């Protein structure tokens, strides 16, 4: 009978670890800039399927007007944000959504293993911005809840999405004592991940309905 020691287990865990170049790029970007832009995190086929899922649920009137504040203390302010959302439930997710969460969970596991972030929870929702709507500049954290550590937006727009359709994400960041604005267009398959408690951001008015899955990776 062979006894497995602590050293054996540590060695086994080291052998099991495989560096992921994409995840390493995300980590490097966030360490350097507080945000990362990832192209084709989801394939165009996956984006098309998730987009159809979003549209079907929206047409079935399952969405609700988005509010500001966390779920404990929500208020609807049309002058601040105009999107409609539907929260996703991983436990009761459809097969397509289970695949979405599997990819997110893979990234979370990697971040926890390599960066010791302590991500224990996550929350995601479908989001649709009708024509003319927007989300004013804000920070993704609350006075009574600071668990959100990383914000994520996965864009589900059509393949022919153009910059003139509006709806770009603008990230505000201090550099050398000056504020810098970074515009990020919501091209399909693109994912943006950024530090929730540091970077203020906004969604500019849209001219064509803008679709995404938005979520947060949370501690505790």
PDB file of C-alpha atoms in Angstrom:
ATOM      1  CA  UNK A   1       0.000   0.000   0.000  1.00  0.00           C
ATOM      2  CA  UNK A   2       1.384   3.413  -1.029  1.00  0.00           C
ATOM      3  CA  UNK A   3       0.825   6.488   1.130  1.00  0.00           C
ATOM      4  CA  UNK A   4       0.354   9.801  -0.649  1.00  0.00           C
ATOM      5  CA  UNK A   5       2.175  12.630   1.074  1.00  0.00           C
ATOM      6  CA  UNK A   6       1.477  16.355   0.996  1.00  0.00           C
ATOM      7  CA  UNK A   7       4.536  16.860  -1.217  1.00  0.00           C
ATOM      8  CA  UNK A   8       3.181  14.272  -3.668  1.00  0.00           C
ATOM      9  CA  UNK A   9      -0.138  16.119  -3.866  1.00  0.00           C
ATOM     10  CA  UNK A  10       1.578  19.459  -4.424  1.00  0.00           C
ATOM     11  CA  UNK A  11       3.690  17.957  -7.202  1.00  0.00           C
ATOM     12  CA  UNK A  12       0.602  16.392  -8.782  1.00  0.00           C
ATOM     13  CA  UNK A  13      -1.210  19.738  -8.743  1.00  0.00           C
ATOM     14  CA  UNK A  14       1.797  21.401 -10.396  1.00  0.00           C
ATOM     15  CA  UNK A  15       1.887  18.722 -13.096  1.00  0.00           C
ATOM     16  CA  UNK A  16      -1.843  19.122 -13.718  1.00  0.00           C
ATOM     17  CA  UNK A  17      -1.604  22.886 -14.268  1.00  0.00           C
ATOM     18  CA  UNK A  18      -1.474  24.002 -17.875  1.00  0.00           C
ATOM     19  CA  UNK A  19      -0.733  27.602 -18.739  1.00  0.00           C
ATOM     20  CA  UNK A  20      -3.456  29.158 -20.890  1.00  0.00           C
ATOM     21  CA  UNK A  21      -2.059  31.902 -23.177  1.00  0.00           C
ATOM     22  CA  UNK A  22      -5.431  33.629 -23.568  1.00  0.00           C
ATOM     23  CA  UNK A  23      -6.059  33.749 -19.830  1.00  0.00           C
ATOM     24  CA  UNK A  24      -2.496  34.904 -19.225  1.00  0.00           C
ATOM     25  CA  UNK A  25      -3.079  37.780 -21.653  1.00  0.00           C
ATOM     26  CA  UNK A  26      -6.223  38.772 -19.743  1.00  0.00           C
ATOM     27  CA  UNK A  27      -4.298  38.740 -16.461  1.00  0.00           C
ATOM     28  CA  UNK A  28      -1.430  40.751 -17.951  1.00  0.00           C
ATOM     29  CA  UNK A  29      -3.822  43.322 -19.444  1.00  0.00           C
ATOM     30  CA  UNK A  30      -5.676  43.806 -16.173  1.00  0.00           C
ATOM     31  CA  UNK A  31      -2.458  44.154 -14.175  1.00  0.00           C
ATOM     32  CA  UNK A  32      -1.219  46.786 -16.616  1.00  0.00           C
ATOM     33  CA  UNK A  33      -4.398  48.640 -17.630  1.00  0.00           C
ATOM     34  CA  UNK A  34      -7.176  47.471 -15.249  1.00  0.00           C
ATOM     35  CA  UNK A  35      -9.078  46.088 -18.262  1.00  0.00           C
ATOM     36  CA  UNK A  36      -8.719  43.582 -21.083  1.00  0.00           C
ATOM     37  CA  UNK A  37     -10.360  43.325 -24.509  1.00  0.00           C
ATOM     38  CA  UNK A  38     -10.626  39.775 -25.810  1.00  0.00           C
ATOM     39  CA  UNK A  39     -11.608  39.073 -29.398  1.00  0.00           C
ATOM     40  CA  UNK A  40     -13.586  35.921 -30.202  1.00  0.00           C
ATOM     41  CA  UNK A  41     -13.861  34.684 -26.615  1.00  0.00           C
ATOM     42  CA  UNK A  42     -17.020  33.140 -28.008  1.00  0.00           C
ATOM     43  CA  UNK A  43     -17.133  31.987 -31.632  1.00  0.00           C
ATOM     44  CA  UNK A  44     -19.507  33.634 -34.099  1.00  0.00           C
ATOM     45  CA  UNK A  45     -21.608  30.453 -34.043  1.00  0.00           C
ATOM     46  CA  UNK A  46     -21.894  30.623 -30.254  1.00  0.00           C
ATOM     47  CA  UNK A  47     -22.666  34.340 -30.445  1.00  0.00           C
ATOM     48  CA  UNK A  48     -25.435  33.720 -32.989  1.00  0.00           C
ATOM     49  CA  UNK A  49     -27.019  31.046 -30.792  1.00  0.00           C
ATOM     50  CA  UNK A  50     -26.831  33.195 -27.657  1.00  0.00           C
ATOM     51  CA  UNK A  51     -28.201  36.178 -29.584  1.00  0.00           C
ATOM     52  CA  UNK A  52     -31.177  34.111 -30.754  1.00  0.00           C
ATOM     53  CA  UNK A  53     -31.744  32.929 -27.189  1.00  0.00           C
ATOM     54  CA  UNK A  54     -31.736  36.551 -26.011  1.00  0.00           C
ATOM     55  CA  UNK A  55     -34.145  37.679 -28.737  1.00  0.00           C
ATOM     56  CA  UNK A  56     -36.525  34.785 -28.119  1.00  0.00           C
ATOM     57  CA  UNK A  57     -36.712  35.530 -24.408  1.00  0.00           C
ATOM     58  CA  UNK A  58     -37.095  39.250 -25.122  1.00  0.00           C
ATOM     59  CA  UNK A  59     -39.961  38.630 -27.543  1.00  0.00           C
ATOM     60  CA  UNK A  60     -41.613  36.407 -24.928  1.00  0.00           C
ATOM     61  CA  UNK A  61     -41.612  39.471 -22.645  1.00  0.00           C
ATOM     62  CA  UNK A  62     -39.324  37.857 -20.067  1.00  0.00           C
ATOM     63  CA  UNK A  63     -37.083  40.920 -19.754  1.00  0.00           C
ATOM     64  CA  UNK A  64     -37.596  43.742 -17.285  1.00  0.00           C
ATOM     65  CA  UNK A  65     -36.499  47.362 -17.206  1.00  0.00           C
ATOM     66  CA  UNK A  66     -33.036  47.573 -15.682  1.00  0.00           C
ATOM     67  CA  UNK A  67     -32.599  49.423 -12.405  1.00  0.00           C
ATOM     68  CA  UNK A  68     -29.692  51.097 -10.667  1.00  0.00           C
ATOM     69  CA  UNK A  69     -28.350  49.824  -7.353  1.00  0.00           C
ATOM     70  CA  UNK A  70     -27.978  46.198  -6.316  1.00  0.00           C
ATOM     71  CA  UNK A  71     -30.819  43.691  -6.090  1.00  0.00           C
ATOM     72  CA  UNK A  72     -31.493  44.631  -2.469  1.00  0.00           C
ATOM     73  CA  UNK A  73     -31.955  48.317  -3.208  1.00  0.00           C
ATOM     74  CA  UNK A  74     -33.036  48.902  -6.808  1.00  0.00           C
ATOM     75  CA  UNK A  75     -34.582  51.973  -8.402  1.00  0.00           C
ATOM     76  CA  UNK A  76     -35.492  52.522 -12.032  1.00  0.00           C
ATOM     77  CA  UNK A  77     -33.982  55.697 -13.466  1.00  0.00           C
ATOM     78  CA  UNK A  78     -34.592  56.133 -17.197  1.00  0.00           C
ATOM     79  CA  UNK A  79     -32.378  59.216 -17.176  1.00  0.00           C
ATOM     80  CA  UNK A  80     -29.428  57.045 -16.051  1.00  0.00           C
ATOM     81  CA  UNK A  81     -29.860  53.787 -17.962  1.00  0.00           C
ATOM     82  CA  UNK A  82     -32.278  52.471 -20.536  1.00  0.00           C
ATOM     83  CA  UNK A  83     -31.529  48.782 -21.038  1.00  0.00           C
ATOM     84  CA  UNK A  84     -33.752  45.782 -20.419  1.00  0.00           C
ATOM     85  CA  UNK A  85     -32.315  42.716 -18.696  1.00  0.00           C
ATOM     86  CA  UNK A  86     -33.004  39.076 -17.846  1.00  0.00           C
ATOM     87  CA  UNK A  87     -30.966  37.419 -15.110  1.00  0.00           C
ATOM     88  CA  UNK A  88     -29.404  34.057 -16.009  1.00  0.00           C
ATOM     89  CA  UNK A  89     -29.715  31.132 -13.605  1.00  0.00           C
ATOM     90  CA  UNK A  90     -26.811  28.731 -13.960  1.00  0.00           C
ATOM     91  CA  UNK A  91     -28.557  25.983 -11.985  1.00  0.00           C
ATOM     92  CA  UNK A  92     -31.528  25.941 -14.371  1.00  0.00           C
ATOM     93  CA  UNK A  93     -29.671  26.973 -17.516  1.00  0.00           C
ATOM     94  CA  UNK A  94     -30.428  25.580 -20.949  1.00  0.00           C
ATOM     95  CA  UNK A  95     -27.724  23.563 -22.707  1.00  0.00           C
ATOM     96  CA  UNK A  96     -26.513  26.610 -24.635  1.00  0.00           C
ATOM     97  CA  UNK A  97     -26.256  28.686 -21.452  1.00  0.00           C
ATOM     98  CA  UNK A  98     -24.511  25.825 -19.643  1.00  0.00           C
ATOM     99  CA  UNK A  99     -21.838  26.010 -22.332  1.00  0.00           C
ATOM    100  CA  UNK A 100     -21.562  29.766 -21.716  1.00  0.00           C
ATOM    101  CA  UNK A 101     -21.102  29.225 -17.976  1.00  0.00           C
ATOM    102  CA  UNK A 102     -18.584  26.437 -18.589  1.00  0.00           C
ATOM    103  CA  UNK A 103     -16.316  28.883 -20.416  1.00  0.00           C
ATOM    104  CA  UNK A 104     -16.759  31.511 -17.709  1.00  0.00           C
ATOM    105  CA  UNK A 105     -16.063  28.952 -14.975  1.00  0.00           C
ATOM    106  CA  UNK A 106     -12.891  27.855 -16.737  1.00  0.00           C
ATOM    107  CA  UNK A 107     -11.629  31.439 -16.659  1.00  0.00           C
ATOM    108  CA  UNK A 108     -12.680  31.883 -13.014  1.00  0.00           C
ATOM    109  CA  UNK A 109     -10.880  28.695 -11.958  1.00  0.00           C
ATOM    110  CA  UNK A 110      -7.734  29.868 -13.712  1.00  0.00           C
ATOM    111  CA  UNK A 111      -7.891  33.327 -12.115  1.00  0.00           C
ATOM    112  CA  UNK A 112      -8.380  31.838  -8.664  1.00  0.00           C
ATOM    113  CA  UNK A 113      -5.536  29.378  -9.127  1.00  0.00           C
ATOM    114  CA  UNK A 114      -3.023  31.857 -10.549  1.00  0.00           C
ATOM    115  CA  UNK A 115      -4.031  35.173  -8.982  1.00  0.00           C
ATOM    116  CA  UNK A 116      -5.707  34.011  -5.750  1.00  0.00           C
ATOM    117  CA  UNK A 117      -8.666  36.337  -6.378  1.00  0.00           C
ATOM    118  CA  UNK A 118     -11.049  34.342  -4.215  1.00  0.00           C
ATOM    119  CA  UNK A 119     -13.921  34.554  -6.712  1.00  0.00           C
ATOM    120  CA  UNK A 120     -16.725  32.555  -5.103  1.00  0.00           C
ATOM    121  CA  UNK A 121     -19.809  33.906  -6.834  1.00  0.00           C
ATOM    122  CA  UNK A 122     -20.882  35.286 -10.178  1.00  0.00           C
ATOM    123  CA  UNK A 123     -23.975  36.876 -11.637  1.00  0.00           C
ATOM    124  CA  UNK A 124     -24.850  37.374 -15.297  1.00  0.00           C
ATOM    125  CA  UNK A 125     -27.781  38.716 -17.252  1.00  0.00           C
ATOM    126  CA  UNK A 126     -28.839  39.190 -20.841  1.00  0.00           C
ATOM    127  CA  UNK A 127     -29.009  42.890 -21.741  1.00  0.00           C
ATOM    128  CA  UNK A 128     -30.743  44.645 -24.620  1.00  0.00           C
ATOM    129  CA  UNK A 129     -30.473  48.373 -25.254  1.00  0.00           C
ATOM    130  CA  UNK A 130     -33.289  49.595 -27.543  1.00  0.00           C
ATOM    131  CA  UNK A 131     -32.617  52.395 -30.004  1.00  0.00           C
ATOM    132  CA  UNK A 132     -31.900  55.696 -28.261  1.00  0.00           C
ATOM    133  CA  UNK A 133     -31.026  54.215 -24.868  1.00  0.00           C
ATOM    134  CA  UNK A 134     -27.756  54.509 -22.937  1.00  0.00           C
ATOM    135  CA  UNK A 135     -26.150  54.044 -19.513  1.00  0.00           C
ATOM    136  CA  UNK A 136     -24.539  57.097 -17.967  1.00  0.00           C
ATOM    137  CA  UNK A 137     -21.081  57.078 -16.426  1.00  0.00           C
ATOM    138  CA  UNK A 138     -20.922  54.911 -13.305  1.00  0.00           C
ATOM    139  CA  UNK A 139     -18.876  52.477 -11.208  1.00  0.00           C
ATOM    140  CA  UNK A 140     -19.887  48.815 -10.844  1.00  0.00           C
ATOM    141  CA  UNK A 141     -19.826  48.744  -7.061  1.00  0.00           C
ATOM    142  CA  UNK A 142     -22.136  49.907  -4.286  1.00  0.00           C
ATOM    143  CA  UNK A 143     -21.824  51.571  -0.905  1.00  0.00           C
ATOM    144  CA  UNK A 144     -23.519  48.605   0.787  1.00  0.00           C
ATOM    145  CA  UNK A 145     -21.914  45.858  -1.337  1.00  0.00           C
ATOM    146  CA  UNK A 146     -18.302  45.744  -2.508  1.00  0.00           C
ATOM    147  CA  UNK A 147     -18.178  42.079  -3.559  1.00  0.00           C
ATOM    148  CA  UNK A 148     -17.915  42.768  -7.289  1.00  0.00           C
ATOM    149  CA  UNK A 149     -14.268  42.506  -8.331  1.00  0.00           C
ATOM    150  CA  UNK A 150     -14.337  42.012 -12.094  1.00  0.00           C
ATOM    151  CA  UNK A 151     -16.975  43.166 -14.578  1.00  0.00           C
ATOM    152  CA  UNK A 152     -17.529  41.304 -17.842  1.00  0.00           C
ATOM    153  CA  UNK A 153     -19.408  42.179 -21.022  1.00  0.00           C
ATOM    154  CA  UNK A 154     -19.809  39.649 -23.840  1.00  0.00           C
ATOM    155  CA  UNK A 155     -21.248  41.221 -26.993  1.00  0.00           C
ATOM    156  CA  UNK A 156     -23.916  39.394 -29.017  1.00  0.00           C
ATOM    157  CA  UNK A 157     -24.563  41.865 -31.809  1.00  0.00           C
ATOM    158  CA  UNK A 158     -24.951  40.962 -35.497  1.00  0.00           C
ATOM    159  CA  UNK A 159     -21.862  40.232 -37.591  1.00  0.00           C
ATOM    160  CA  UNK A 160     -22.416  43.404 -39.597  1.00  0.00           C
ATOM    161  CA  UNK A 161     -22.316  45.679 -36.533  1.00  0.00           C
ATOM    162  CA  UNK A 162     -20.685  49.012 -37.396  1.00  0.00           C
ATOM    163  CA  UNK A 163     -19.200  51.748 -35.162  1.00  0.00           C
ATOM    164  CA  UNK A 164     -21.837  54.209 -36.391  1.00  0.00           C
ATOM    165  CA  UNK A 165     -24.490  52.030 -34.729  1.00  0.00           C
ATOM    166  CA  UNK A 166     -23.394  53.580 -31.426  1.00  0.00           C
ATOM    167  CA  UNK A 167     -23.562  51.818 -28.086  1.00  0.00           C
ATOM    168  CA  UNK A 168     -19.810  51.893 -27.545  1.00  0.00           C
ATOM    169  CA  UNK A 169     -18.456  51.279 -24.056  1.00  0.00           C
ATOM    170  CA  UNK A 170     -16.303  54.162 -22.822  1.00  0.00           C
ATOM    171  CA  UNK A 171     -13.825  53.433 -20.028  1.00  0.00           C
ATOM    172  CA  UNK A 172     -12.385  56.337 -18.036  1.00  0.00           C
ATOM    173  CA  UNK A 173      -8.934  55.973 -16.549  1.00  0.00           C
ATOM    174  CA  UNK A 174      -6.441  58.304 -14.887  1.00  0.00           C
ATOM    175  CA  UNK A 175      -3.013  58.327 -16.541  1.00  0.00           C
ATOM    176  CA  UNK A 176      -0.218  60.704 -15.547  1.00  0.00           C
ATOM    177  CA  UNK A 177      -2.669  62.997 -13.795  1.00  0.00           C
ATOM    178  CA  UNK A 178      -4.996  63.212 -16.794  1.00  0.00           C
ATOM    179  CA  UNK A 179      -8.192  61.396 -17.583  1.00  0.00           C
ATOM    180  CA  UNK A 180      -8.070  59.120 -20.608  1.00  0.00           C
ATOM    181  CA  UNK A 181     -11.128  57.824 -22.468  1.00  0.00           C
ATOM    182  CA  UNK A 182     -11.041  54.460 -24.220  1.00  0.00           C
ATOM    183  CA  UNK A 183     -13.871  53.651 -26.636  1.00  0.00           C
ATOM    184  CA  UNK A 184     -14.685  49.978 -27.096  1.00  0.00           C
ATOM    185  CA  UNK A 185     -17.126  49.034 -29.843  1.00  0.00           C
ATOM    186  CA  UNK A 186     -19.515  46.124 -29.192  1.00  0.00           C
ATOM    187  CA  UNK A 187     -18.435  43.830 -32.002  1.00  0.00           C
ATOM    188  CA  UNK A 188     -19.848  40.284 -31.819  1.00  0.00           C
ATOM    189  CA  UNK A 189     -17.725  37.762 -29.934  1.00  0.00           C
ATOM    190  CA  UNK A 190     -15.739  40.481 -28.199  1.00  0.00           C
ATOM    191  CA  UNK A 191     -15.476  40.309 -24.416  1.00  0.00           C
ATOM    192  CA  UNK A 192     -14.388  43.136 -22.135  1.00  0.00           C
ATOM    193  CA  UNK A 193     -13.312  42.423 -18.559  1.00  0.00           C
ATOM    194  CA  UNK A 194     -12.311  45.170 -16.124  1.00  0.00           C
ATOM    195  CA  UNK A 195     -11.908  45.991 -12.456  1.00  0.00           C
ATOM    196  CA  UNK A 196     -15.334  46.793 -11.038  1.00  0.00           C
ATOM    197  CA  UNK A 197     -14.190  49.043  -8.196  1.00  0.00           C
ATOM    198  CA  UNK A 198     -11.689  51.122 -10.147  1.00  0.00           C
ATOM    199  CA  UNK A 199     -12.858  51.996 -13.651  1.00  0.00           C
ATOM    200  CA  UNK A 200     -15.811  54.269 -14.283  1.00  0.00           C
ATOM    201  CA  UNK A 201     -17.521  53.631 -17.608  1.00  0.00           C
ATOM    202  CA  UNK A 202     -20.619  54.354 -19.657  1.00  0.00           C
ATOM    203  CA  UNK A 203     -22.580  53.077 -22.639  1.00  0.00           C
ATOM    204  CA  UNK A 204     -23.151  55.707 -25.319  1.00  0.00           C
ATOM    205  CA  UNK A 205     -26.605  56.055 -26.950  1.00  0.00           C
ATOM    206  CA  UNK A 206     -27.388  53.258 -29.379  1.00  0.00           C
ATOM    207  CA  UNK A 207     -28.843  53.675 -32.856  1.00  0.00           C
ATOM    208  CA  UNK A 208     -29.449  49.964 -33.403  1.00  0.00           C
ATOM    209  CA  UNK A 209     -30.547  47.553 -30.632  1.00  0.00           C
ATOM    210  CA  UNK A 210     -27.436  46.489 -28.724  1.00  0.00           C
ATOM    211  CA  UNK A 211     -27.238  42.993 -27.228  1.00  0.00           C
ATOM    212  CA  UNK A 212     -24.876  41.455 -24.709  1.00  0.00           C
ATOM    213  CA  UNK A 213     -24.421  39.248 -21.675  1.00  0.00           C
ATOM    214  CA  UNK A 214     -23.124  41.296 -18.767  1.00  0.00           C
ATOM    215  CA  UNK A 215     -21.926  40.004 -15.429  1.00  0.00           C
ATOM    216  CA  UNK A 216     -19.683  40.250 -12.401  1.00  0.00           C
ATOM    217  CA  UNK A 217     -17.229  37.975 -10.644  1.00  0.00           C
ATOM    218  CA  UNK A 218     -17.641  38.361  -6.892  1.00  0.00           C
ATOM    219  CA  UNK A 219     -15.923  37.477  -3.639  1.00  0.00           C
ATOM    220  CA  UNK A 220     -17.537  36.180  -0.449  1.00  0.00           C
TER     221      UNK A 220
END
